[in-house]
Amino acid sequence: MNMYKTKKTIVDSITHIILIAVAVTCIFPVFWMLSSSLKTQDQIFSKMTLLPETWNWSNYVTAFIKADFGQYFLNSVFYTVVGVFFVVLISSLAAYAFARLEFFGKNVLFYMLIATLLIPIPGVFVPLYLLLKSLGLLDSRLGLLLCYISNGLAFAIFLIKGFFDDLPKEIEEAALIDGCSRFGIYWRIALPLAKPALATIVIMNSLTIWNEFLLALVVLQDKAKMPIQRGLMVFQGTFITDYPLLMAGLTIATIPIVIVYLLMQKHIVKGIAAGALKG
Amino acid sequence: MKITPKEKFSNFCFILPALVLFLVFSLYPILRTFQLSVFEWNGIDKDMLFVGLKQYKHILFNNPAFWKSMWNAAYVTILSLTLQNGLALLLALLVSRNIRGENIYRTIFFLPPVLSGVVVGLIWKFVFDGNFGILNHFLANISFTQFQDFAWLSEIKTALSSVAVVHMWKGFGYGFIILLAGLQTIPTELYEAAEVDGADAWQQFKNITVPLLIPIFTIVSILTILGSMQIFDLIYSMTRGGPAGHTHVPITKIYEYMSNGEFGYSTAMAVIFGGVLLVVSFVQIYASKKLNYNNK
């Protein structure tokens, strides 16, 4: 082995040691959560073992049935699925119009939309609360959903419009001559072609809605309507000393999003790159 | 092809749902924030008392707790900008060296950013616990026994830094992904040419990587600043501003005033805070343009 090769091997080994050390610190807290969720209360307080002594699956049963976690979970699934569906539908319609159609005030409207992406709106939940209150939508599923949908729109329109802009116009023009309506072109031609952009929007908004907490905190009081992140805080207050149960709850809130992430990494990275470029 | 007004109207229908939601749930609340901030109002009474800029004056000059919360957010932000982004850059440089398992590292480093703030906060609250937290157990095992029973999140000295550590743990993978994408856009020919000219690794880094990465670095630092200044979920789930207000940040303050029914006051705070964020990001963009220009 020559000098160059030896040096490269050493440098590569050091690189891997650093990377593995960081990777372990990324995974360990999550592993600790999983492991604790299968322990008994006694094991958590008295013995520090990496793996549970007996695998106590009953924590999950208790979390789902006694501690309302089944309800929180279903609520989150509902908010995420319905919210994402409407974000995709409404933003793709608007993006198609901004990319292809003529209408009143087109440019002004588009720049207004983009401007809201640049303005930091940290305190906007206060007027949002008042608005929902005056509309009679406070503490309602619809109120929370409308907030989620409108939150996702600006970025989605921006991204999908960029995609539509790059599509060749010829197919659409041919369809128009054949007598297809504008809506028909959007629905049958543009939308199916935009699948990669739509996939990115679906994934990004699923992550955002599933993980959202502040709006759910402000808008909802009724436990029966709470999404899982909000439910976790109620749960933590009620079962303050039952740590294995809390860890089971955290695991339930985490597993779906981790599965989605592992399956859809490519789209997530793409979405982040697109999101970063907008800034 | 000429477009008739009727067609213009039917085209307009495509954006109508988005427009309605945008006007009602984005634009109106933003305008309403400014309006509410000059009134004293508890959110319930019919009468709103016009007080002009009085609440702004009070926040700026008579509310040390607000400044304390700003400082706390700034502290988290400064730590993130330096330590977190430094780590993200180091890891991106290491991974971009064509090593094996690039995808595995990428997947693992981006796991914390995917988790929700509440989940991360509650896991780490458990890790930091004084009695049965894994951290104290670990420290005792490597013979730092003085931390037995030390409650990291309830001590004034350590609470904010502990939250900051968790915030950085959650966030570094995000910067890592963007920086890695940026590094991979730099043409390898540049490095090859530099190699031929006899430039060593440090010279290549200083003269090729850094200048070409400045735009990406600007984006990462703006995202870091905006993300860290607006930290909320972690604070709320780990400390709720405690002990004795030592981990309050602006958003928890705004939320606290709102929960106490001081709507006017909390919106005035939101306007001041939003203004600060806006100024910070413009300064950042301006500075990076200047830097970029000088390098050319």
Coordinates of C-alpha atoms in Angstrom, one line a residue:
Chain A
M1 CA 0.0 0.0 0.0
N2 CA 1.4 3.4 -0.9
M3 CA 1.5 6.5 1.2
Y4 CA -1.5 8.1 -0.6
K5 CA -3.7 5.1 0.0
T6 CA -2.7 4.8 3.7
K7 CA -3.4 8.5 4.2
K8 CA -6.8 8.2 2.5
T9 CA -7.8 5.2 4.7
I10 CA -6.9 7.0 7.8
V11 CA -8.8 10.2 6.9
D12 CA -11.8 8.1 5.8
S13 CA -11.8 6.2 9.1
I14 CA -11.7 9.5 11.1
T15 CA -14.6 10.8 8.9
H16 CA -16.7 7.7 9.6
I17 CA -16.0 7.9 13.4
I18 CA -17.2 11.5 13.5
L19 CA -20.3 10.8 11.3
I20 CA -21.2 7.7 13.3
A21 CA -20.9 9.5 16.6
V22 CA -23.3 12.2 15.3
A23 CA -25.6 9.6 13.9
V24 CA -25.8 7.8 17.3
T25 CA -26.8 11.0 19.0
C26 CA -29.5 11.5 16.4
I27 CA -31.0 8.1 16.9
F28 CA -30.4 7.5 20.6
P29 CA -33.2 9.7 22.1
V30 CA -35.7 8.2 19.6
F31 CA -34.5 4.7 20.6
W32 CA -34.8 5.7 24.3
M33 CA -38.4 6.7 23.7
L34 CA -39.2 3.4 22.0
S35 CA -37.5 1.4 24.7
S36 CA -39.1 3.3 27.6
S37 CA -42.6 2.9 26.0
L38 CA -42.2 -0.9 26.5
K39 CA -41.0 -0.7 30.1
T40 CA -42.9 -0.7 33.4
Q41 CA -43.0 2.4 35.6
D42 CA -40.8 0.6 38.1
Q43 CA -38.1 -0.2 35.5
I44 CA -37.9 3.5 34.4
F45 CA -37.4 4.8 37.9
S46 CA -35.1 2.2 39.4
K47 CA -33.1 0.4 36.6
M48 CA -31.5 2.0 33.7
T49 CA -31.4 -0.7 31.0
L50 CA -31.2 -0.1 27.3
L51 CA -33.9 -2.6 26.5
P52 CA -37.0 -3.4 28.6
E53 CA -36.8 -6.5 30.8
T54 CA -40.2 -7.6 29.8
W55 CA -41.8 -6.1 26.6
N56 CA -44.8 -4.4 28.1
W57 CA -47.1 -3.9 25.1
S58 CA -50.0 -3.1 27.3
N59 CA -48.9 0.6 27.5
Y60 CA -50.0 0.9 23.9
V61 CA -53.4 -0.6 24.6
T62 CA -53.9 1.7 27.6
A63 CA -52.8 4.8 25.5
F64 CA -55.1 4.0 22.7
I65 CA -58.2 3.0 24.8
K66 CA -58.1 4.7 28.2
A67 CA -56.1 7.8 27.4
D68 CA -58.0 8.9 24.3
F69 CA -55.1 8.4 22.0
G70 CA -57.1 6.5 19.4
Q71 CA -59.3 9.7 19.2
Y72 CA -56.3 12.0 18.9
F73 CA -54.7 9.8 16.3
L74 CA -57.8 9.6 14.1
N75 CA -58.2 13.4 14.4
S76 CA -54.7 13.9 13.2
V77 CA -55.2 11.5 10.3
F78 CA -58.4 13.5 9.4
Y79 CA -56.8 16.9 9.5
T80 CA -53.8 15.8 7.6
V81 CA -55.7 13.9 4.8
V82 CA -58.4 16.5 4.3
G83 CA -56.0 19.5 4.8
V84 CA -53.5 18.2 2.3
F85 CA -56.2 17.3 -0.3
F86 CA -57.6 20.8 -0.3
V87 CA -54.1 22.4 -0.3
V88 CA -53.3 20.4 -3.4
L89 CA -56.7 21.1 -5.2
I90 CA -56.9 24.8 -4.4
S91 CA -53.2 25.6 -5.0
S92 CA -53.0 23.6 -8.3
L93 CA -56.1 25.4 -9.7
A94 CA -54.6 28.8 -8.8
A95 CA -51.2 27.8 -10.0
Y96 CA -52.6 26.7 -13.4
A97 CA -54.4 30.0 -13.7
F98 CA -51.2 32.0 -12.8
A99 CA -49.1 30.0 -15.3
R100 CA -51.5 29.8 -18.3
L101 CA -54.6 32.0 -18.1
E102 CA -55.4 35.7 -18.3
F103 CA -57.6 37.3 -15.7
F104 CA -58.1 40.6 -13.9
G105 CA -55.2 41.7 -11.6
K106 CA -53.1 38.6 -12.3
N107 CA -49.7 40.1 -11.5
V108 CA -50.8 42.1 -8.5
L109 CA -52.4 39.0 -6.9
F110 CA -49.4 36.8 -7.6
Y111 CA -46.9 39.3 -6.0
M112 CA -49.2 39.8 -3.0
L113 CA -49.2 36.0 -2.5
I114 CA -45.4 35.8 -2.7
A115 CA -45.1 38.8 -0.3
T116 CA -46.8 36.8 2.4
L117 CA -44.0 34.2 2.1
L118 CA -41.5 36.9 3.0
I119 CA -43.3 38.7 5.8
P120 CA -42.7 37.1 9.1
I121 CA -46.0 36.5 10.8
P122 CA -45.3 35.3 14.3
G123 CA -48.1 37.0 16.1
V124 CA -50.8 36.4 13.5
F125 CA -52.5 33.7 15.7
V126 CA -54.0 36.5 17.9
P127 CA -56.1 38.0 15.1
L128 CA -56.7 34.6 13.7
Y129 CA -58.2 33.6 17.0
L130 CA -60.5 36.6 17.0
L131 CA -61.4 36.0 13.4
L132 CA -62.5 32.4 14.1
K133 CA -64.3 33.6 17.1
S134 CA -66.4 36.1 15.2
L135 CA -67.1 33.5 12.4
G136 CA -68.2 31.0 15.1
L137 CA -65.4 28.7 14.1
L138 CA -63.5 28.6 17.3
D139 CA -63.0 25.2 18.8
S140 CA -64.3 23.6 15.6
R141 CA -62.6 21.2 13.2
L142 CA -63.5 23.4 10.2
G143 CA -61.8 26.4 11.8
L144 CA -58.5 24.6 12.3
L145 CA -58.7 23.0 8.9
L146 CA -59.2 26.4 7.2
C147 CA -56.1 27.7 8.9
Y148 CA -54.1 24.7 7.9
I149 CA -55.2 24.9 4.3
S150 CA -54.6 28.7 3.9
N151 CA -51.2 28.3 5.6
G152 CA -50.0 25.8 2.9
L153 CA -51.3 27.7 -0.1
A154 CA -48.7 30.4 -0.9
F155 CA -45.7 28.1 -1.1
A156 CA -47.7 25.4 -2.9
I157 CA -48.9 27.8 -5.6
F158 CA -45.4 29.2 -6.0
L159 CA -43.9 25.7 -6.5
I160 CA -46.6 24.3 -8.8
K161 CA -46.7 27.4 -10.9
G162 CA -43.0 27.0 -11.5
F163 CA -43.6 23.5 -12.7
F164 CA -46.5 24.4 -15.0
D165 CA -44.4 27.2 -16.5
D166 CA -41.9 24.6 -17.7
L167 CA -44.4 22.3 -19.3
P168 CA -44.6 22.5 -23.1
K169 CA -47.8 24.2 -24.2
E170 CA -48.4 22.2 -27.4
I171 CA -50.5 19.4 -25.9
E172 CA -52.8 21.8 -24.2
E173 CA -53.2 23.8 -27.3
A174 CA -54.1 20.7 -29.3
A175 CA -56.7 19.7 -26.7
L176 CA -58.2 23.2 -26.8
I177 CA -58.6 23.0 -30.6
D178 CA -60.2 19.6 -30.1
G179 CA -62.8 21.3 -28.0
C180 CA -61.6 20.5 -24.5
S181 CA -62.6 23.1 -21.9
R182 CA -60.1 25.0 -19.8
F183 CA -61.0 23.1 -16.8
G184 CA -60.8 19.8 -18.7
I185 CA -57.3 20.7 -19.8
Y186 CA -56.3 21.5 -16.2
W187 CA -57.9 18.3 -14.9
R188 CA -56.9 15.8 -17.6
I189 CA -53.6 17.1 -18.9
A190 CA -51.9 19.6 -16.6
L191 CA -52.6 17.9 -13.3
P192 CA -51.5 14.4 -14.2
L193 CA -48.3 15.9 -15.7
A194 CA -47.6 17.8 -12.5
K195 CA -47.4 14.6 -10.4
P196 CA -43.8 15.2 -9.2
A197 CA -44.6 18.7 -8.0
L198 CA -47.8 17.5 -6.4
A199 CA -46.0 14.7 -4.6
T200 CA -43.6 17.3 -3.0
I201 CA -46.5 19.4 -1.9
V202 CA -48.3 16.4 -0.4
I203 CA -45.3 15.3 1.6
M204 CA -44.3 18.8 2.8
N205 CA -47.9 19.6 3.9
S206 CA -48.4 16.2 5.5
L207 CA -45.3 16.8 7.7
T208 CA -46.4 20.4 8.5
I209 CA -50.0 19.5 9.4
W210 CA -49.2 16.3 11.3
N211 CA -46.6 18.2 13.4
E212 CA -48.4 21.5 13.9
F213 CA -49.0 22.5 17.5
L214 CA -49.4 26.3 18.0
L215 CA -52.6 26.8 16.0
A216 CA -54.2 23.6 17.5
L217 CA -53.3 25.1 20.9
V218 CA -55.0 28.4 20.1
V219 CA -58.0 27.2 18.3
L220 CA -59.1 24.0 20.2
Q221 CA -60.4 23.4 23.7
D222 CA -62.5 20.3 23.1
K223 CA -60.4 17.2 23.7
A224 CA -62.5 15.2 21.2
K225 CA -61.3 17.4 18.3
M226 CA -57.6 17.7 19.2
P227 CA -54.9 16.5 16.9
I228 CA -52.2 14.3 18.3
Q229 CA -49.6 17.0 19.1
R230 CA -52.1 19.0 21.1
G231 CA -53.4 15.8 22.7
L232 CA -49.9 14.9 23.9
M233 CA -49.8 18.0 26.0
V234 CA -53.2 17.2 27.6
F235 CA -52.1 13.7 28.0
Q236 CA -48.8 14.8 29.7
G237 CA -50.8 16.9 32.1
T238 CA -53.2 14.1 33.0
F239 CA -50.7 11.2 33.3
I240 CA -47.9 13.3 34.6
T241 CA -46.2 10.4 36.5
D242 CA -46.9 7.6 34.0
Y243 CA -43.8 7.8 31.9
P244 CA -44.1 4.6 30.0
L245 CA -47.6 5.6 28.9
L246 CA -46.4 9.0 27.8
M247 CA -43.6 7.4 25.8
A248 CA -46.1 5.1 24.2
G249 CA -48.1 8.2 23.2
L250 CA -45.0 9.9 21.8
T251 CA -44.2 6.8 19.8
I252 CA -47.7 6.7 18.4
A253 CA -47.4 10.3 17.3
T254 CA -44.0 9.7 15.7
I255 CA -44.3 6.4 13.9
P256 CA -46.5 7.5 11.0
I257 CA -44.4 10.5 10.1
V258 CA -41.2 8.5 10.3
I259 CA -42.6 5.9 8.0
V260 CA -43.7 8.6 5.5
Y261 CA -40.3 10.1 5.8
L262 CA -38.4 6.9 5.1
L263 CA -40.5 6.1 2.1
M264 CA -40.5 9.7 0.6
Q265 CA -37.1 11.1 1.4
K266 CA -36.4 12.1 -2.2
H267 CA -39.5 14.3 -2.3
I268 CA -38.7 15.8 1.1
V269 CA -35.2 16.8 0.1
K270 CA -36.5 18.2 -3.1
G271 CA -39.1 20.3 -1.3
I272 CA -36.5 21.7 1.1
A273 CA -34.2 22.6 -1.8
A274 CA -37.2 24.4 -3.5
G275 CA -38.2 26.0 -0.2
A276 CA -34.6 27.2 0.4
L277 CA -34.3 28.7 -3.1
K278 CA -37.4 30.8 -2.7
G279 CA -35.7 32.8 0.2
Chain B
M1 CA -56.3 34.9 -29.7
K2 CA -58.6 37.6 -28.1
I3 CA -59.9 36.9 -24.7
T4 CA -63.5 37.9 -24.0
P5 CA -64.5 39.4 -20.6
K6 CA -66.6 36.3 -20.0
E7 CA -63.6 34.1 -20.4
K8 CA -61.6 36.4 -18.2
F9 CA -64.2 35.8 -15.5
S10 CA -64.3 32.0 -15.9
N11 CA -60.5 32.1 -15.7
F12 CA -60.8 34.1 -12.5
C13 CA -62.8 31.3 -11.0
F14 CA -59.6 29.1 -11.0
I15 CA -58.0 31.3 -8.4
L16 CA -61.2 32.2 -6.5
P17 CA -60.9 29.6 -3.7
A18 CA -57.2 30.4 -3.1
L19 CA -58.0 34.2 -3.2
V20 CA -60.8 34.0 -0.7
L21 CA -58.7 31.9 1.8
F22 CA -55.7 34.2 1.3
L23 CA -57.7 37.4 1.9
V24 CA -59.6 36.1 4.9
F25 CA -56.9 34.0 6.6
S26 CA -53.7 35.8 5.7
L27 CA -54.1 39.4 4.6
Y28 CA -57.0 40.3 6.9
P29 CA -55.2 39.0 10.1
I30 CA -52.0 40.8 9.2
L31 CA -53.9 44.1 8.8
R32 CA -56.0 43.4 11.8
T33 CA -52.8 43.0 13.9
F34 CA -51.8 46.6 13.2
Q35 CA -55.3 47.8 13.9
L36 CA -55.6 46.0 17.2
S37 CA -52.2 47.1 18.4
V38 CA -53.4 50.7 19.0
F39 CA -56.3 49.6 21.1
E40 CA -56.6 48.5 24.6
W41 CA -59.0 45.5 24.4
N42 CA -59.6 42.3 26.2
G43 CA -61.2 40.5 23.3
I44 CA -64.7 40.4 24.9
D45 CA -66.0 43.9 25.5
K46 CA -67.8 45.7 22.8
D47 CA -65.8 48.9 23.4
M48 CA -62.2 49.1 22.3
L49 CA -60.2 51.9 23.9
F50 CA -58.0 53.8 21.4
V51 CA -54.7 54.4 23.0
G52 CA -52.4 55.1 20.0
L53 CA -48.8 54.1 20.5
K54 CA -49.1 53.8 24.3
Q55 CA -48.8 50.0 24.3
Y56 CA -45.8 50.1 22.0
K57 CA -44.2 52.6 24.4
H58 CA -44.9 50.4 27.4
I59 CA -43.5 47.3 25.7
L60 CA -40.3 49.0 24.6
F61 CA -39.6 51.0 27.8
N62 CA -41.5 49.4 30.7
N63 CA -41.5 45.7 30.1
P64 CA -38.2 44.1 31.0
A65 CA -39.7 40.7 30.7
F66 CA -40.2 41.3 27.0
W67 CA -36.6 42.2 26.5
K68 CA -35.6 39.2 28.6
S69 CA -37.6 37.0 26.2
M70 CA -36.0 38.7 23.2
W71 CA -32.6 38.1 24.7
N72 CA -33.4 34.5 25.3
A73 CA -34.4 34.0 21.7
A74 CA -31.3 35.8 20.6
Y75 CA -29.2 33.5 22.8
V76 CA -30.7 30.4 21.2
T77 CA -30.3 32.0 17.7
I78 CA -26.6 32.9 18.3
L79 CA -25.8 29.4 19.5
S80 CA -27.6 27.9 16.5
L81 CA -25.9 30.2 14.0
T82 CA -22.5 29.3 15.3
L83 CA -22.5 25.8 16.8
Q84 CA -25.4 24.3 14.9
N85 CA -24.4 25.7 11.5
G86 CA -20.8 25.0 12.1
L87 CA -21.6 21.3 12.8
A88 CA -23.9 21.2 9.7
L89 CA -21.1 22.6 7.5
L90 CA -18.5 20.2 8.9
L91 CA -20.8 17.2 8.4
A92 CA -21.8 18.3 4.9
L93 CA -18.1 18.7 4.0
L94 CA -17.3 15.2 5.4
V95 CA -20.2 13.5 3.6
S96 CA -19.5 15.2 0.3
R97 CA -16.1 13.6 0.2
N98 CA -17.6 10.7 -1.7
I99 CA -17.6 8.4 1.3
R100 CA -19.5 5.2 1.6
G101 CA -22.9 5.3 3.2
E102 CA -23.7 8.8 2.2
N103 CA -27.4 8.1 2.0
I104 CA -27.6 6.4 5.4
Y105 CA -26.0 9.4 7.1
R106 CA -28.2 11.7 5.2
T107 CA -31.3 9.8 6.3
I108 CA -30.2 9.7 9.9
F109 CA -29.2 13.3 10.2
F110 CA -32.5 14.4 8.8
L111 CA -34.5 12.3 11.3
P112 CA -34.7 15.0 14.1
P113 CA -36.0 17.7 11.8
V114 CA -38.9 15.4 10.8
L115 CA -40.1 14.9 14.3
S116 CA -42.5 17.4 15.8
G117 CA -41.4 20.0 18.3
V118 CA -43.7 18.6 21.0
V119 CA -42.4 15.1 20.6
V120 CA -38.8 16.2 20.6
G121 CA -39.5 18.5 23.7
L122 CA -41.1 15.7 25.7
I123 CA -38.5 13.1 24.8
W124 CA -35.7 15.4 25.9
K125 CA -37.6 16.5 29.0
F126 CA -37.4 12.9 30.0
V127 CA -33.7 12.7 29.1
F128 CA -33.0 15.8 31.2
D129 CA -35.0 14.7 34.2
G130 CA -33.1 15.0 37.5
N131 CA -34.1 11.7 39.1
F132 CA -34.3 9.1 36.3
G133 CA -33.1 11.0 33.3
I134 CA -30.6 9.2 31.1
L135 CA -28.3 12.2 31.0
N136 CA -27.5 12.2 34.7
H137 CA -27.2 8.5 34.6
F138 CA -24.7 8.7 31.8
L139 CA -22.7 11.5 33.6
A140 CA -22.6 9.4 36.7
N141 CA -21.2 6.5 34.7
I142 CA -18.3 8.5 33.4
S143 CA -17.8 9.7 37.0
F144 CA -19.4 13.1 37.0
T145 CA -21.3 12.2 40.2
Q146 CA -22.1 15.8 41.2
F147 CA -25.0 15.9 38.7
Q148 CA -27.0 13.3 40.6
D149 CA -30.5 14.6 41.0
F150 CA -29.6 17.8 39.0
A151 CA -32.8 19.0 37.3
W152 CA -31.5 20.6 34.2
L153 CA -34.7 22.2 33.1
S154 CA -35.7 23.6 36.6
E155 CA -32.4 25.3 37.3
I156 CA -32.1 29.0 36.2
K157 CA -28.5 28.5 35.2
T158 CA -29.0 25.6 32.8
A159 CA -32.7 25.7 31.6
L160 CA -32.2 27.9 28.6
S161 CA -29.0 26.3 27.5
S162 CA -30.6 22.9 27.8
V163 CA -33.5 23.9 25.5
A164 CA -31.0 25.5 23.1
V165 CA -29.1 22.2 22.9
V166 CA -32.3 20.4 22.0
H167 CA -33.2 23.1 19.4
M168 CA -29.8 22.6 17.8
W169 CA -30.1 18.8 17.9
K170 CA -33.4 19.1 16.1
G171 CA -32.2 21.7 13.5
F172 CA -28.7 20.8 12.4
G173 CA -29.9 18.2 9.9
Y174 CA -31.9 20.8 8.0
G175 CA -28.8 23.0 7.4
F176 CA -26.8 19.9 6.6
I177 CA -29.2 18.9 3.8
I178 CA -29.2 22.4 2.2
L179 CA -25.4 22.8 2.5
L180 CA -24.8 19.4 1.1
A181 CA -27.0 20.2 -1.9
G182 CA -25.1 23.4 -2.3
L183 CA -21.7 21.6 -2.2
Q184 CA -22.8 19.1 -4.8
T185 CA -23.5 21.9 -7.3
I186 CA -19.9 23.1 -7.2
P187 CA -18.2 21.6 -10.4
T188 CA -15.5 19.1 -9.5
E189 CA -13.4 20.5 -12.4
L190 CA -12.6 23.6 -10.2
Y191 CA -11.0 21.4 -7.6
E192 CA -9.2 19.3 -10.2
A193 CA -7.8 22.5 -11.8
A194 CA -6.7 23.8 -8.4
E195 CA -5.1 20.4 -7.6
V196 CA -3.0 20.7 -10.8
D197 CA -2.0 24.2 -9.8
G198 CA -0.7 22.8 -6.5
A199 CA -3.4 24.2 -4.2
D200 CA -3.7 22.3 -0.9
A201 CA -7.0 21.3 0.7
W202 CA -7.2 24.5 2.9
Q203 CA -6.5 26.7 -0.1
Q204 CA -9.2 24.9 -2.1
F205 CA -11.7 25.3 0.7
K206 CA -10.9 29.0 1.2
N207 CA -10.8 30.0 -2.5
I208 CA -13.4 27.7 -4.1
T209 CA -15.8 26.2 -1.5
V210 CA -16.4 29.2 0.7
P211 CA -17.0 31.9 -2.0
L212 CA -19.3 29.6 -4.0
L213 CA -21.2 28.6 -0.9
I214 CA -22.0 32.1 0.3
P215 CA -25.5 32.3 -1.3
I216 CA -26.4 28.9 0.2
F217 CA -24.9 30.0 3.5
T218 CA -27.0 33.1 3.5
I219 CA -30.1 31.1 3.0
V220 CA -29.2 28.7 5.8
S221 CA -28.5 31.5 8.2
I222 CA -31.7 33.3 7.4
L223 CA -33.7 30.1 7.9
T224 CA -31.8 29.5 11.2
I225 CA -32.4 33.0 12.5
L226 CA -36.1 33.0 11.6
G227 CA -36.6 29.5 13.0
S228 CA -34.7 30.1 16.2
M229 CA -36.2 33.5 16.9
Q230 CA -39.7 31.9 16.5
I231 CA -39.0 28.9 18.8
F232 CA -42.2 28.0 20.5
D233 CA -43.2 24.2 20.6
L234 CA -40.0 23.2 22.4
I235 CA -40.2 25.9 25.0
Y236 CA -43.9 25.2 25.6
S237 CA -43.4 21.4 25.9
M238 CA -40.2 21.5 28.0
T239 CA -40.4 24.5 30.4
R240 CA -43.4 26.7 29.5
G241 CA -41.2 29.7 30.1
G242 CA -40.0 28.5 33.5
P243 CA -38.2 28.4 35.9
A244 CA -39.5 31.9 36.9
G245 CA -39.7 33.2 33.4
H246 CA -36.1 32.4 32.5
T247 CA -36.9 30.5 29.3
H248 CA -39.6 32.8 28.0
V249 CA -39.3 33.8 24.3
P250 CA -41.3 36.4 22.4
I251 CA -43.9 33.9 21.0
T252 CA -44.5 32.4 24.5
K253 CA -44.9 36.0 25.8
I254 CA -47.3 36.9 23.0
Y255 CA -49.3 33.8 23.7
E256 CA -49.3 34.4 27.5
Y257 CA -50.7 38.0 27.1
M258 CA -53.3 36.7 24.7
S259 CA -54.3 33.9 27.2
N260 CA -54.7 36.6 29.8
G261 CA -57.1 38.4 27.6
E262 CA -54.8 41.3 26.7
F263 CA -55.4 41.2 23.0
G264 CA -54.3 44.8 22.1
Y265 CA -51.1 44.5 24.1
S266 CA -50.2 41.1 22.7
T267 CA -50.7 42.2 19.1
A268 CA -48.5 45.3 19.7
M269 CA -45.8 42.9 20.9
A270 CA -46.3 40.8 17.8
V271 CA -45.8 43.9 15.6
I272 CA -42.6 44.9 17.3
F273 CA -41.3 41.3 17.2
G274 CA -42.3 40.9 13.5
G275 CA -40.5 44.2 12.7
V276 CA -37.3 42.9 14.4
L277 CA -37.4 39.7 12.3
L278 CA -38.0 41.6 9.1
V279 CA -35.1 44.0 9.8
V280 CA -32.8 41.1 10.7
S281 CA -33.5 39.2 7.5
F282 CA -33.0 42.4 5.3
V283 CA -29.7 43.1 7.0
Q284 CA -28.7 39.6 6.4
I285 CA -29.6 39.6 2.7
Y286 CA -27.9 43.0 2.2
A287 CA -24.7 41.9 4.0
S288 CA -24.4 38.8 1.9
K289 CA -24.9 40.7 -1.4
K290 CA -22.1 43.0 -0.3
L291 CA -19.9 40.0 0.5
N292 CA -20.7 38.2 -2.7
Y293 CA -19.9 41.3 -4.8
N294 CA -16.5 41.9 -3.1
N295 CA -15.5 38.4 -3.9
K296 CA -16.0 38.7 -7.7

